[in-house]
mmCIF file of C-alpha atoms in Angstrom:
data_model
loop_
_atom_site.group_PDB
_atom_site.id
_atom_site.type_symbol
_atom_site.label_atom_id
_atom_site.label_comp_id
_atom_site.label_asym_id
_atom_site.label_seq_id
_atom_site.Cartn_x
_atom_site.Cartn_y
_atom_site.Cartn_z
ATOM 1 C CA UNK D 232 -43.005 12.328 -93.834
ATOM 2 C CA UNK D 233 -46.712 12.512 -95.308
ATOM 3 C CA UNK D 234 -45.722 10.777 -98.262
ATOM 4 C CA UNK D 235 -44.101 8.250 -96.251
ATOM 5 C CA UNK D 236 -47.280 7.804 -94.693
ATOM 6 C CA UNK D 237 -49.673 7.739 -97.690
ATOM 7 C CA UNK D 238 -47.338 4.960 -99.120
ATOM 8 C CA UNK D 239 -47.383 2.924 -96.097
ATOM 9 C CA UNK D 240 -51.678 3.165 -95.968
ATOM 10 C CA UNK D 241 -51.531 2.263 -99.733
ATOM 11 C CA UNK D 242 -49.608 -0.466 -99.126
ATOM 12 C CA UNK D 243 -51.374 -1.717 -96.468
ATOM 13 C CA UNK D 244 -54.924 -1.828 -97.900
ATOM 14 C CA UNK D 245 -53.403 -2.930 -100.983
ATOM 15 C CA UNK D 246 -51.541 -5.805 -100.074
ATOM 16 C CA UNK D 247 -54.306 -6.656 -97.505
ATOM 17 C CA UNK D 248 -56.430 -7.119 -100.320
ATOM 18 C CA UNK D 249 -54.420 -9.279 -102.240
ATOM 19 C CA UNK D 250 -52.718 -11.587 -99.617
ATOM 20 C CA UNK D 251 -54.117 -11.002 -96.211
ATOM 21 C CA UNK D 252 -52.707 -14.024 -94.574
ATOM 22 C CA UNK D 253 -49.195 -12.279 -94.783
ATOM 23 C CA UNK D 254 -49.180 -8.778 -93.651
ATOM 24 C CA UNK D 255 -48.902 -7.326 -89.956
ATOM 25 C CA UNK D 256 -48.271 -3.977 -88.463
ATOM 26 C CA UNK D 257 -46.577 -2.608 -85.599
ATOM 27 C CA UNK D 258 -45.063 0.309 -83.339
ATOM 28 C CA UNK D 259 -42.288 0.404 -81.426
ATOM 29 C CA UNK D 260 -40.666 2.763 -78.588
ATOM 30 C CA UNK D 261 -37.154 2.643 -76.986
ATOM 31 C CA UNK D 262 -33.504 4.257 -76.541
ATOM 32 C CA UNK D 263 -31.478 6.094 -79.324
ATOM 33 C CA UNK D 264 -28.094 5.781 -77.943
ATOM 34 C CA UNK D 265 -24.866 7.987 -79.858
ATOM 35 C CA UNK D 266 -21.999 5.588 -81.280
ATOM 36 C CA UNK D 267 -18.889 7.711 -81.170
ATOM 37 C CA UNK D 268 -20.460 10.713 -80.525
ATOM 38 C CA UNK D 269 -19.448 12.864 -78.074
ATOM 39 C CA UNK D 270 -21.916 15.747 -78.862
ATOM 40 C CA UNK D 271 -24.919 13.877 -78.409
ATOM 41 C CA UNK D 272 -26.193 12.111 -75.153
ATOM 42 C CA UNK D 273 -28.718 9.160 -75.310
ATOM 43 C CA UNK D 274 -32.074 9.987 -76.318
ATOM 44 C CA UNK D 275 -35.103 7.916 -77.708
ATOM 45 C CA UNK D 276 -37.019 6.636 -80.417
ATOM 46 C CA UNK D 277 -40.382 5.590 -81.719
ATOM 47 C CA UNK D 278 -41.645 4.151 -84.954
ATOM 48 C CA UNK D 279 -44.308 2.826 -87.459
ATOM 49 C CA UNK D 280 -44.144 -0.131 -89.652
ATOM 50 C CA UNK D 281 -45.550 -2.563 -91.798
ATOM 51 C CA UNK D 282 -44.469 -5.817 -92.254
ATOM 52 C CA UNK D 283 -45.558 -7.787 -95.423
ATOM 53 C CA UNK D 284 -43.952 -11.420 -95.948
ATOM 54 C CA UNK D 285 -42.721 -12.035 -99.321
ATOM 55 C CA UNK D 286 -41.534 -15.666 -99.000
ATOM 56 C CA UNK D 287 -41.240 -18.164 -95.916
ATOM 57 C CA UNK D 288 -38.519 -16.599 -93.967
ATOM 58 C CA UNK D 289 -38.267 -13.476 -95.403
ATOM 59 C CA UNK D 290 -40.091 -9.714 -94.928
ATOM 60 C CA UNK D 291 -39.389 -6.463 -96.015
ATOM 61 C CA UNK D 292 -40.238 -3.327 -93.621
ATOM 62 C CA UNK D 293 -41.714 -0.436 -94.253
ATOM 63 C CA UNK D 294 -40.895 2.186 -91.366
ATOM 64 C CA UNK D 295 -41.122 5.723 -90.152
ATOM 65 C CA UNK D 296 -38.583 6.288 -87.173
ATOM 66 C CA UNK D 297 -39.030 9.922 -84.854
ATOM 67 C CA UNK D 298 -35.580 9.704 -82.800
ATOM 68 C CA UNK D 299 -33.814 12.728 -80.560
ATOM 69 C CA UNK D 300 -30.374 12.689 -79.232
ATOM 70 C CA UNK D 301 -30.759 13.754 -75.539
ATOM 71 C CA UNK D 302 -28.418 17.033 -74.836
ATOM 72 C CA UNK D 303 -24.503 16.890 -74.020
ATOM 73 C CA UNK D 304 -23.221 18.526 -71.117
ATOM 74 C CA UNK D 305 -19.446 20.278 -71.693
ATOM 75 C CA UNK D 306 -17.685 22.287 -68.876
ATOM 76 C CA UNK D 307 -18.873 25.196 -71.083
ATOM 77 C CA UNK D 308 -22.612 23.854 -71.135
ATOM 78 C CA UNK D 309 -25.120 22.165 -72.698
ATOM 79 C CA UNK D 310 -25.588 21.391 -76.352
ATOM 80 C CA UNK D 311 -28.765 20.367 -77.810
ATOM 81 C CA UNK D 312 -29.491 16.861 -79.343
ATOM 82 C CA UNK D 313 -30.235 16.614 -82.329
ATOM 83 C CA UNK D 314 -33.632 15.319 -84.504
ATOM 84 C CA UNK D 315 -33.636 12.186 -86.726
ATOM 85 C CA UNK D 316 -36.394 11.645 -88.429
ATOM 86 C CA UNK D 317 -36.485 8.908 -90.959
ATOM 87 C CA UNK D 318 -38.161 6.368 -93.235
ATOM 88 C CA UNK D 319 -36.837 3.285 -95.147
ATOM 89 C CA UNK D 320 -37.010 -0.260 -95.823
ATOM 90 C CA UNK D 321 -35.836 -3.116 -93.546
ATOM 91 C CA UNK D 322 -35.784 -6.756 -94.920
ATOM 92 C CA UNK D 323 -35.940 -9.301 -91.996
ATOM 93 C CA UNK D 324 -34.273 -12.556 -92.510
ATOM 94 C CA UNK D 325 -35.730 -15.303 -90.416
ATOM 95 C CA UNK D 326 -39.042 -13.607 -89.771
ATOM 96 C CA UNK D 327 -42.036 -15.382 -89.586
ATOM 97 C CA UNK D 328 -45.264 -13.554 -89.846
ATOM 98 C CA UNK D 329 -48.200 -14.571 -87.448
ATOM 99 C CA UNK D 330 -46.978 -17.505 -85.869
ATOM 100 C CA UNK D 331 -46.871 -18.435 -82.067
ATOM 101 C CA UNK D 332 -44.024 -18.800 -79.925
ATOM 102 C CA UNK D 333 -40.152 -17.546 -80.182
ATOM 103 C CA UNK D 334 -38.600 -16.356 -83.375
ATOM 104 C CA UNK D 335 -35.449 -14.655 -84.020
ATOM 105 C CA UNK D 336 -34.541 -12.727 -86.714
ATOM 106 C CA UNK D 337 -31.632 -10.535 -88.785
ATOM 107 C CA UNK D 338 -32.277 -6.868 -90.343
ATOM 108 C CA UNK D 339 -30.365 -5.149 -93.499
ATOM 109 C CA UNK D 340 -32.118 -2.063 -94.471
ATOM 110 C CA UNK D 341 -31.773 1.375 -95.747
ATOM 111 C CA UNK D 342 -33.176 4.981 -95.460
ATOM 112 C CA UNK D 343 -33.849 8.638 -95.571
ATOM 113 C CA UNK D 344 -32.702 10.485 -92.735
ATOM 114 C CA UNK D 345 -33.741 14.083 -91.333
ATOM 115 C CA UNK D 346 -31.271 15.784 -88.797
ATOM 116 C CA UNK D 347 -32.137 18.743 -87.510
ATOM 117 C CA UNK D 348 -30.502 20.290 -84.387
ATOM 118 C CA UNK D 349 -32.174 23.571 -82.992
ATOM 119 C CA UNK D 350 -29.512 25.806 -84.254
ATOM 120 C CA UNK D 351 -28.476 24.327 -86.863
ATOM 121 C CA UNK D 352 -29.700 23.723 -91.191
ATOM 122 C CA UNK D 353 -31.569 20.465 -92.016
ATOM 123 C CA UNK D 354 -29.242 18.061 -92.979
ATOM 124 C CA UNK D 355 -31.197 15.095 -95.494
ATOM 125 C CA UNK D 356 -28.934 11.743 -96.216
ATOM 126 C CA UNK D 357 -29.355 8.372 -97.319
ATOM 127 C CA UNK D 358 -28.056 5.425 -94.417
ATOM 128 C CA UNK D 359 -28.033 2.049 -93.511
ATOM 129 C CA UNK D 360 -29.272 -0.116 -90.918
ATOM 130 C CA UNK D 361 -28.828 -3.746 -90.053
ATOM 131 C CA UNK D 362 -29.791 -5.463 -86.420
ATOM 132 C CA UNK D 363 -31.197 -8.002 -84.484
ATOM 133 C CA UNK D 364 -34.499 -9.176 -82.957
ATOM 134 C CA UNK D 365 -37.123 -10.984 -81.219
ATOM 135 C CA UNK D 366 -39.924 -11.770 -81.435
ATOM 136 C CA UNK D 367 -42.472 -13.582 -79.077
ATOM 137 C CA UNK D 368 -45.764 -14.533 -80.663
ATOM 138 C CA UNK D 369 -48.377 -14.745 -78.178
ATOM 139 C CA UNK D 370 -51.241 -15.615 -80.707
ATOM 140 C CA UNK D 371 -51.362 -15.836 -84.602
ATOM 141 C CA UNK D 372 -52.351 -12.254 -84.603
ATOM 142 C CA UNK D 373 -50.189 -10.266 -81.569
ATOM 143 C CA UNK D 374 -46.808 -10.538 -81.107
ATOM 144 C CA UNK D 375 -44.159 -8.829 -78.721
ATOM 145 C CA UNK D 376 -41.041 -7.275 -80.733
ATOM 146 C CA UNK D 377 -37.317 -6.349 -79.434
ATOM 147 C CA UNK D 378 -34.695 -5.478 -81.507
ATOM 148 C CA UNK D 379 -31.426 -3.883 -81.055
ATOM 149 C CA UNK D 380 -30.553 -1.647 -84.614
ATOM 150 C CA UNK D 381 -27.736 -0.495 -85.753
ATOM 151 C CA UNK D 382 -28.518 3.204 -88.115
ATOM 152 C CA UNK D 383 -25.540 4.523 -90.079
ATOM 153 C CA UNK D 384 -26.061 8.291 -91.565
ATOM 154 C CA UNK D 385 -23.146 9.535 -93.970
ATOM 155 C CA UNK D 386 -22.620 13.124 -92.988
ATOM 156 C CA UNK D 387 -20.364 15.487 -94.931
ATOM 157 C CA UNK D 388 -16.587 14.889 -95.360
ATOM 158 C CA UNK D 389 -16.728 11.053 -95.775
ATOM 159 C CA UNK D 390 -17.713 10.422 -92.158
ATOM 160 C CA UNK D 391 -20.821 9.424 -90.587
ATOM 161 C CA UNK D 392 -23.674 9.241 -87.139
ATOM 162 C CA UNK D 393 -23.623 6.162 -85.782
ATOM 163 C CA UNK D 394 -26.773 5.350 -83.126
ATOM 164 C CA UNK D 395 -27.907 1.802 -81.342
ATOM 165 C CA UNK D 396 -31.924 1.958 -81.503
ATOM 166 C CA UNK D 397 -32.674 -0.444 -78.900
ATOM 167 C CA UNK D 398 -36.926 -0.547 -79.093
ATOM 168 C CA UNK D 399 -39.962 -2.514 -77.850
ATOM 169 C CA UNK D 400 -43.028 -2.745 -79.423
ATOM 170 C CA UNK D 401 -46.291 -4.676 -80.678
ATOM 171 C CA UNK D 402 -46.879 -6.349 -84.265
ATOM 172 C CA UNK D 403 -50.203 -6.832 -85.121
ATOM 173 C CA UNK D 404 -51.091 -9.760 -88.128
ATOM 174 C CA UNK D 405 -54.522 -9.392 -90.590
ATOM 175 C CA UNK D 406 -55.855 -12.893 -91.820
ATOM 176 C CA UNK D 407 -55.339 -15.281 -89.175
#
């Protein structure tokens, strides 16, 4: 997760150097809901990321995502959830960058995922993601972001954890 974070400062002072007029940053907080998953129970999720425009219409994300499964509750008892930790790359189709008003957008992205469940190993995959969003720019500089997100992990055995992210948050833009 550090270097995660060292590439996302480098990235931001670097291409706020070069092209200030197209680079924002955000966080985000919400529910981590379990898709087919009857060992998990909703939990929830916040994030960092960086949003750089490469071309009218189009940005690519950098993000770090801190999620937890809540626990599940069997006649037995309880299990814990489990820990995903990740960090990837979202591009966002339809995405302006520091512009006022309503926007909607599409996401396709991939990334690293952590899973780590109190009793169990660490479990380290690759997944997808891909989603859709808001967002509602109150000036050029501060806008207010929903999106719902689908993440896909492949687990062991050709299968895979399925979750619905569905977050709130605040994008900050440099230049305007």
């Amino acid at each position: 997760m550090r270097k995660m974070l060292i590439l996302l400062f480098l990235l931001a002072s670097g291409i706020s150097s070069v092209s200030a007029a197209h680079f924002g940053v955000g966080a985000y907080g919400g529910m981590n809901i379990p898709i087919v998953q009857e060992d998990q129970s909703t939990g929830t999720t916040f994030g960092l990321k960086a949003k750089v425009s490469l071309i009218p219409g189009i940005a690519l994300e950098p993000n770090i995502n801190f999620a937890k499964f809540g626990e599940a509750t069997f006649e037995f008892g309880t299990r814990p959830g489990t820990k995903v930790n990740s960090y990837g790359l979202d591009a966002c189709l339809g995405s302006g960058l520091g512009t006022i008003g309503f926007k909607m957008y599409g996401l396709l992205g991939f990334g690293y995922f952590t899973l780590k469940r109190d009793y169990d190993e660490e479990v380290k995959k690759m997944g997808w993601s891909t989603g859709l969003g808001f967002e509602i720019g109150f000036t050029e500089t501060l806008g207010v972001d929903i999106r719902g997100k689908l993440n896909v992990i492949a687990t062991e055995g050709g299968g895979s954890k399925k979750a619905a992210a569905v977050t709130g948050g605040l994008n900050y833009y440099f230049g305007y």
